[in-house]
Short mmCIF file of N, CA and C in Angstrom, two decimals:
data_model
loop_
_atom_site.label_atom_id
_atom_site.label_comp_id
_atom_site.label_asym_id
_atom_site.label_seq_id
_atom_site.Cartn_x
_atom_site.Cartn_y
_atom_site.Cartn_z
N MET D 26 0.84 -1.17 0.00
CA MET D 26 0.00 0.00 0.00
C MET D 26 0.89 1.24 0.00
N VAL D 27 0.52 2.24 -0.77
CA VAL D 27 1.30 3.46 -0.91
C VAL D 27 0.78 4.49 0.09
N THR D 28 1.72 5.02 0.83
CA THR D 28 1.34 6.06 1.80
C THR D 28 1.15 7.39 1.09
N THR D 29 0.61 8.34 1.78
CA THR D 29 0.40 9.67 1.21
C THR D 29 1.73 10.31 0.87
N PHE D 30 2.72 10.10 1.72
CA PHE D 30 4.04 10.67 1.49
C PHE D 30 4.66 10.09 0.21
N GLU D 31 4.57 8.77 0.04
CA GLU D 31 5.11 8.13 -1.15
C GLU D 31 4.39 8.61 -2.42
N ALA D 32 3.08 8.77 -2.33
CA ALA D 32 2.31 9.26 -3.47
C ALA D 32 2.73 10.68 -3.83
N ALA D 33 3.00 11.49 -2.81
CA ALA D 33 3.44 12.86 -3.06
C ALA D 33 4.81 12.87 -3.73
N ILE D 34 5.71 12.00 -3.28
CA ILE D 34 7.04 11.91 -3.90
C ILE D 34 6.92 11.47 -5.36
N ILE D 35 6.09 10.50 -5.63
CA ILE D 35 5.89 10.03 -7.01
C ILE D 35 5.32 11.15 -7.88
N ALA D 36 4.38 11.89 -7.34
CA ALA D 36 3.79 13.01 -8.10
C ALA D 36 4.83 14.09 -8.36
N ILE D 37 5.66 14.40 -7.37
CA ILE D 37 6.71 15.41 -7.55
C ILE D 37 7.72 14.95 -8.60
N LEU D 38 8.09 13.68 -8.56
CA LEU D 38 9.03 13.15 -9.56
C LEU D 38 8.43 13.21 -10.96
N ALA D 39 7.16 12.85 -11.07
CA ALA D 39 6.51 12.88 -12.38
C ALA D 39 6.45 14.29 -12.93
N VAL D 40 6.07 15.22 -12.08
CA VAL D 40 5.96 16.60 -12.54
C VAL D 40 7.35 17.20 -12.76
N GLY D 41 8.31 16.86 -11.91
CA GLY D 41 9.63 17.47 -11.97
C GLY D 41 10.55 16.89 -13.02
N PHE D 42 10.39 15.61 -13.37
CA PHE D 42 11.33 14.98 -14.30
C PHE D 42 10.68 14.50 -15.60
N VAL D 43 9.58 13.80 -15.49
CA VAL D 43 8.99 13.17 -16.67
C VAL D 43 8.40 14.21 -17.62
N ILE D 44 7.61 15.10 -17.12
CA ILE D 44 6.98 16.10 -17.99
C ILE D 44 8.01 17.00 -18.66
N PRO D 45 9.00 17.55 -17.94
CA PRO D 45 10.01 18.35 -18.64
C PRO D 45 10.80 17.56 -19.68
N ALA D 46 11.04 16.27 -19.41
CA ALA D 46 11.75 15.45 -20.38
C ALA D 46 10.95 15.33 -21.68
N TRP D 47 9.64 15.13 -21.58
CA TRP D 47 8.80 15.06 -22.77
C TRP D 47 8.76 16.39 -23.50
N VAL D 48 8.68 17.47 -22.75
CA VAL D 48 8.66 18.79 -23.38
C VAL D 48 9.97 19.03 -24.14
N MET D 49 11.09 18.67 -23.53
CA MET D 49 12.38 18.84 -24.20
C MET D 49 12.47 17.97 -25.45
N ALA D 50 11.99 16.73 -25.36
CA ALA D 50 12.03 15.84 -26.51
C ALA D 50 11.21 16.41 -27.67
N LEU D 51 10.04 16.92 -27.36
CA LEU D 51 9.20 17.51 -28.41
C LEU D 51 9.84 18.77 -29.01
N SER D 52 10.47 19.58 -28.17
CA SER D 52 11.10 20.79 -28.70
C SER D 52 12.32 20.44 -29.57
N PHE D 53 13.09 19.42 -29.19
CA PHE D 53 14.21 18.99 -30.03
C PHE D 53 13.73 18.46 -31.37
N ARG D 54 12.60 17.74 -31.34
CA ARG D 54 12.05 17.22 -32.59
C ARG D 54 11.64 18.36 -33.52
N GLU D 55 11.00 19.38 -32.96
CA GLU D 55 10.60 20.53 -33.77
C GLU D 55 11.82 21.27 -34.32
N ARG D 56 12.85 21.38 -33.51
CA ARG D 56 14.08 22.06 -33.97
C ARG D 56 14.73 21.26 -35.10
N ALA D 57 14.73 19.93 -34.98
CA ALA D 57 15.30 19.09 -36.03
C ALA D 57 14.52 19.25 -37.34
N LYS D 58 13.20 19.35 -37.25
CA LYS D 58 12.39 19.57 -38.45
C LYS D 58 12.74 20.90 -39.10
N ALA D 59 12.89 21.93 -38.28
CA ALA D 59 13.23 23.25 -38.81
C ALA D 59 14.60 23.24 -39.48
N MET D 60 15.56 22.52 -38.92
CA MET D 60 16.90 22.45 -39.51
C MET D 60 16.86 21.73 -40.85
N ARG D 61 16.04 20.69 -40.97
CA ARG D 61 15.94 19.98 -42.23
C ARG D 61 15.36 20.86 -43.32
N VAL D 62 14.48 21.77 -42.96
CA VAL D 62 13.90 22.68 -43.94
C VAL D 62 14.97 23.65 -44.43
N GLU D 63 15.86 24.11 -43.56
CA GLU D 63 16.90 25.05 -43.92
C GLU D 63 18.05 24.38 -44.69
N GLU D 64 18.21 23.10 -44.56
CA GLU D 64 19.37 22.39 -45.10
C GLU D 64 19.59 22.58 -46.60
N PRO D 65 18.57 22.44 -47.46
CA PRO D 65 18.84 22.60 -48.89
C PRO D 65 19.42 23.97 -49.24
N ASN D 66 18.95 25.00 -48.58
CA ASN D 66 19.45 26.34 -48.84
C ASN D 66 20.93 26.45 -48.48
N LYS D 67 21.32 25.89 -47.35
CA LYS D 67 22.72 25.92 -46.94
C LYS D 67 23.59 25.12 -47.91
N ARG D 68 23.07 23.98 -48.36
CA ARG D 68 23.85 23.15 -49.29
C ARG D 68 24.05 23.87 -50.62
N TYR D 69 23.05 24.60 -51.05
CA TYR D 69 23.18 25.34 -52.31
C TYR D 69 24.29 26.38 -52.20
N PHE D 70 24.29 27.14 -51.12
CA PHE D 70 25.31 28.18 -50.97
C PHE D 70 26.70 27.58 -50.80
N ALA D 71 26.79 26.44 -50.14
CA ALA D 71 28.09 25.77 -50.01
C ALA D 71 28.57 25.28 -51.37
N TYR D 72 27.66 24.76 -52.17
CA TYR D 72 28.01 24.30 -53.52
C TYR D 72 28.44 25.48 -54.40
N ALA D 73 27.72 26.57 -54.32
CA ALA D 73 28.07 27.76 -55.10
C ALA D 73 29.44 28.28 -54.71
N ALA D 74 29.75 28.27 -53.42
CA ALA D 74 31.07 28.71 -52.96
C ALA D 74 32.16 27.78 -53.47
N LEU D 75 31.85 26.50 -53.53
CA LEU D 75 32.80 25.52 -54.05
C LEU D 75 33.11 25.78 -55.53
N LEU D 76 32.08 26.02 -56.32
CA LEU D 76 32.29 26.32 -57.74
C LEU D 76 33.06 27.63 -57.92
N GLN D 77 32.73 28.60 -57.11
CA GLN D 77 33.42 29.89 -57.21
C GLN D 77 34.91 29.72 -56.86
N SER D 78 35.18 28.89 -55.87
CA SER D 78 36.57 28.63 -55.49
C SER D 78 37.32 27.93 -56.62
N LEU D 79 36.68 26.97 -57.26
CA LEU D 79 37.32 26.29 -58.39
C LEU D 79 37.61 27.26 -59.53
N HIS D 80 36.65 28.09 -59.82
CA HIS D 80 36.82 29.05 -60.91
C HIS D 80 37.95 30.03 -60.61
N ALA D 81 38.06 30.45 -59.36
CA ALA D 81 39.10 31.41 -58.99
C ALA D 81 40.50 30.80 -59.05
N GLN D 82 40.59 29.48 -58.88
CA GLN D 82 41.90 28.82 -58.88
C GLN D 82 42.42 28.52 -60.28
N LEU D 83 41.57 28.65 -61.29
CA LEU D 83 42.01 28.39 -62.67
C LEU D 83 42.68 29.64 -63.24
N ASP D 84 43.79 29.42 -63.92
CA ASP D 84 44.46 30.52 -64.61
C ASP D 84 44.01 30.47 -66.07
N PRO D 85 43.18 31.42 -66.52
CA PRO D 85 42.58 31.31 -67.85
C PRO D 85 43.58 31.40 -69.00
N GLN D 86 44.70 32.07 -68.82
CA GLN D 86 45.64 32.22 -69.94
C GLN D 86 46.52 30.99 -70.11
N SER D 87 47.07 30.48 -69.03
CA SER D 87 47.98 29.35 -69.16
C SER D 87 47.27 28.00 -69.05
N LYS D 88 45.98 28.02 -68.76
CA LYS D 88 45.18 26.79 -68.61
C LYS D 88 45.79 25.85 -67.56
N THR D 89 46.35 26.42 -66.53
CA THR D 89 46.86 25.64 -65.40
C THR D 89 46.13 26.09 -64.15
N VAL D 90 46.37 25.35 -63.08
CA VAL D 90 45.76 25.72 -61.81
C VAL D 90 46.81 26.42 -60.95
N ARG D 91 46.34 27.33 -60.14
CA ARG D 91 47.25 28.12 -59.31
C ARG D 91 47.74 27.33 -58.11
N ASN D 92 46.91 26.46 -57.58
CA ASN D 92 47.27 25.68 -56.40
C ASN D 92 46.77 24.26 -56.62
N GLY D 93 47.62 23.40 -57.16
CA GLY D 93 47.23 22.05 -57.55
C GLY D 93 46.58 21.22 -56.46
N PRO D 94 47.20 21.09 -55.28
CA PRO D 94 46.60 20.25 -54.24
C PRO D 94 45.23 20.77 -53.78
N LEU D 95 45.11 22.08 -53.63
CA LEU D 95 43.83 22.65 -53.21
C LEU D 95 42.78 22.46 -54.29
N PHE D 96 43.16 22.63 -55.53
CA PHE D 96 42.22 22.45 -56.64
C PHE D 96 41.74 21.00 -56.69
N ALA D 97 42.66 20.04 -56.57
CA ALA D 97 42.29 18.62 -56.61
C ALA D 97 41.35 18.27 -55.46
N ALA D 98 41.63 18.79 -54.27
CA ALA D 98 40.77 18.51 -53.12
C ALA D 98 39.39 19.15 -53.31
N THR D 99 39.36 20.33 -53.89
CA THR D 99 38.08 21.01 -54.12
C THR D 99 37.27 20.28 -55.17
N VAL D 100 37.92 19.79 -56.20
CA VAL D 100 37.22 19.00 -57.23
C VAL D 100 36.63 17.75 -56.59
N ARG D 101 37.37 17.12 -55.72
CA ARG D 101 36.88 15.91 -55.05
C ARG D 101 35.63 16.21 -54.22
N GLU D 102 35.54 17.42 -53.67
CA GLU D 102 34.37 17.81 -52.87
C GLU D 102 33.09 17.86 -53.69
N LEU D 103 33.20 18.06 -54.99
CA LEU D 103 32.00 18.12 -55.84
C LEU D 103 31.18 16.83 -55.75
N ALA D 104 31.84 15.72 -55.48
CA ALA D 104 31.13 14.44 -55.38
C ALA D 104 30.19 14.40 -54.18
N ASN D 105 30.37 15.30 -53.22
CA ASN D 105 29.50 15.34 -52.04
C ASN D 105 28.19 16.06 -52.31
N TYR D 106 27.99 16.53 -53.52
CA TYR D 106 26.76 17.23 -53.88
C TYR D 106 26.10 16.53 -55.07
N PRO D 107 25.58 15.31 -54.87
CA PRO D 107 25.00 14.57 -55.99
C PRO D 107 23.75 15.24 -56.56
N GLU D 108 23.07 16.08 -55.78
CA GLU D 108 21.87 16.74 -56.29
C GLU D 108 22.21 17.76 -57.38
N TYR D 109 23.47 18.16 -57.47
CA TYR D 109 23.91 19.11 -58.50
C TYR D 109 24.85 18.43 -59.50
N ARG D 110 24.71 17.13 -59.66
CA ARG D 110 25.68 16.38 -60.46
C ARG D 110 25.71 16.82 -61.91
N SER D 111 24.57 17.17 -62.49
CA SER D 111 24.57 17.58 -63.90
C SER D 111 25.37 18.87 -64.09
N PHE D 112 25.23 19.81 -63.16
CA PHE D 112 26.00 21.05 -63.25
C PHE D 112 27.49 20.78 -63.03
N SER D 113 27.77 19.89 -62.09
CA SER D 113 29.18 19.57 -61.79
C SER D 113 29.85 18.93 -63.00
N VAL D 114 29.15 18.00 -63.64
CA VAL D 114 29.73 17.32 -64.80
C VAL D 114 29.96 18.33 -65.93
N LEU D 115 29.01 19.21 -66.17
CA LEU D 115 29.20 20.23 -67.21
C LEU D 115 30.38 21.13 -66.89
N PHE D 116 30.51 21.51 -65.63
CA PHE D 116 31.62 22.36 -65.21
C PHE D 116 32.95 21.64 -65.41
N LEU D 117 33.01 20.37 -64.99
CA LEU D 117 34.26 19.61 -65.10
C LEU D 117 34.64 19.37 -66.56
N GLU D 118 33.64 19.17 -67.43
CA GLU D 118 33.94 18.94 -68.84
C GLU D 118 34.53 20.17 -69.51
N GLU D 119 34.24 21.34 -69.00
CA GLU D 119 34.74 22.58 -69.59
C GLU D 119 36.17 22.89 -69.16
N ILE D 120 36.67 22.21 -68.16
CA ILE D 120 38.03 22.48 -67.67
C ILE D 120 39.03 21.69 -68.50
N THR D 121 40.00 22.38 -69.05
CA THR D 121 41.08 21.74 -69.81
C THR D 121 42.40 22.15 -69.17
N ILE D 122 43.10 21.19 -68.65
CA ILE D 122 44.40 21.44 -68.02
C ILE D 122 45.48 21.03 -69.02
N THR D 123 46.30 21.97 -69.44
CA THR D 123 47.33 21.67 -70.44
C THR D 123 48.74 21.74 -69.86
N GLY D 124 48.86 22.05 -68.60
CA GLY D 124 50.19 22.15 -67.99
C GLY D 124 50.87 20.80 -67.91
N THR D 125 52.18 20.81 -67.68
CA THR D 125 52.95 19.57 -67.60
C THR D 125 53.54 19.35 -66.21
N ARG D 126 53.21 20.21 -65.29
CA ARG D 126 53.74 20.02 -63.93
C ARG D 126 53.08 18.81 -63.28
N LYS D 127 53.69 18.37 -62.20
CA LYS D 127 53.22 17.17 -61.50
C LYS D 127 51.77 17.33 -61.05
N PHE D 128 51.44 18.46 -60.45
CA PHE D 128 50.09 18.63 -59.94
C PHE D 128 49.08 18.85 -61.06
N ASP D 129 49.52 19.28 -62.23
CA ASP D 129 48.60 19.36 -63.36
C ASP D 129 48.13 17.96 -63.75
N GLN D 130 49.05 17.01 -63.69
CA GLN D 130 48.68 15.62 -63.98
C GLN D 130 47.75 15.06 -62.91
N VAL D 131 48.04 15.40 -61.66
CA VAL D 131 47.17 14.95 -60.56
C VAL D 131 45.77 15.53 -60.73
N VAL D 132 45.69 16.80 -61.08
CA VAL D 132 44.39 17.45 -61.26
C VAL D 132 43.63 16.82 -62.43
N ARG D 133 44.31 16.52 -63.53
CA ARG D 133 43.64 15.87 -64.66
C ARG D 133 43.07 14.52 -64.24
N ALA D 134 43.84 13.75 -63.49
CA ALA D 134 43.35 12.44 -63.02
C ALA D 134 42.16 12.62 -62.08
N GLU D 135 42.23 13.60 -61.22
CA GLU D 135 41.13 13.85 -60.28
C GLU D 135 39.87 14.31 -61.01
N LEU D 136 40.04 15.14 -62.02
CA LEU D 136 38.89 15.57 -62.82
C LEU D 136 38.18 14.38 -63.45
N LYS D 137 38.96 13.47 -64.03
CA LYS D 137 38.37 12.28 -64.66
C LYS D 137 37.69 11.38 -63.63
N ALA D 138 38.33 11.19 -62.48
CA ALA D 138 37.77 10.31 -61.46
C ALA D 138 36.46 10.86 -60.90
N VAL D 139 36.42 12.13 -60.61
CA VAL D 139 35.20 12.72 -60.04
C VAL D 139 34.09 12.74 -61.08
N GLU D 140 34.44 13.05 -62.32
CA GLU D 140 33.43 13.04 -63.38
C GLU D 140 32.83 11.64 -63.54
N ALA D 141 33.67 10.62 -63.52
CA ALA D 141 33.18 9.24 -63.63
C ALA D 141 32.31 8.89 -62.43
N GLN D 142 32.71 9.31 -61.25
CA GLN D 142 31.92 9.04 -60.05
C GLN D 142 30.56 9.73 -60.12
N LEU D 143 30.53 10.95 -60.58
CA LEU D 143 29.26 11.67 -60.69
C LEU D 143 28.36 11.06 -61.75
N LEU D 144 28.94 10.57 -62.83
CA LEU D 144 28.12 9.96 -63.87
C LEU D 144 27.56 8.61 -63.44
N ASP D 145 28.19 7.95 -62.47
CA ASP D 145 27.69 6.67 -61.96
C ASP D 145 26.52 6.83 -61.00
N ILE D 146 26.30 8.02 -60.48
CA ILE D 146 25.22 8.25 -59.51
C ILE D 146 23.89 8.18 -60.24
N LYS D 147 22.96 7.44 -59.65
CA LYS D 147 21.63 7.31 -60.24
C LYS D 147 20.84 8.60 -60.05
N GLU D 148 19.99 8.90 -61.01
CA GLU D 148 19.12 10.08 -60.90
C GLU D 148 18.10 9.84 -59.79
N PRO D 149 17.80 10.87 -58.99
CA PRO D 149 16.77 10.69 -57.95
C PRO D 149 15.41 10.47 -58.59
N ALA D 150 14.63 9.61 -57.96
CA ALA D 150 13.30 9.28 -58.51
C ALA D 150 12.29 10.35 -58.23
#
């Protein structure tokens, strides 16, 4: 049999711990929903910054890259945006590296690898 004191303790625990825990869980769920709504916008701006960075690293006259390792790493990042794969492939196809330095060869190989990876991705249904 539960005494009045024990019932009061149970009620205090329920009000003090259980209800706030549910309220916090519901608020976290709402916050997660709001973040998912904002996510595509953030991804677009990150992708645009990535393309802008690639464009800035190309030297239009000599058809070489200004910073080979950074350019290769940035090209590799394009694969993380499969929703923009058609734009990425078009962008990569327009890049022609004619330099003979070591990193020019690395960049050419990376361009081919990322383009092949993007072309292998299935179109979203």
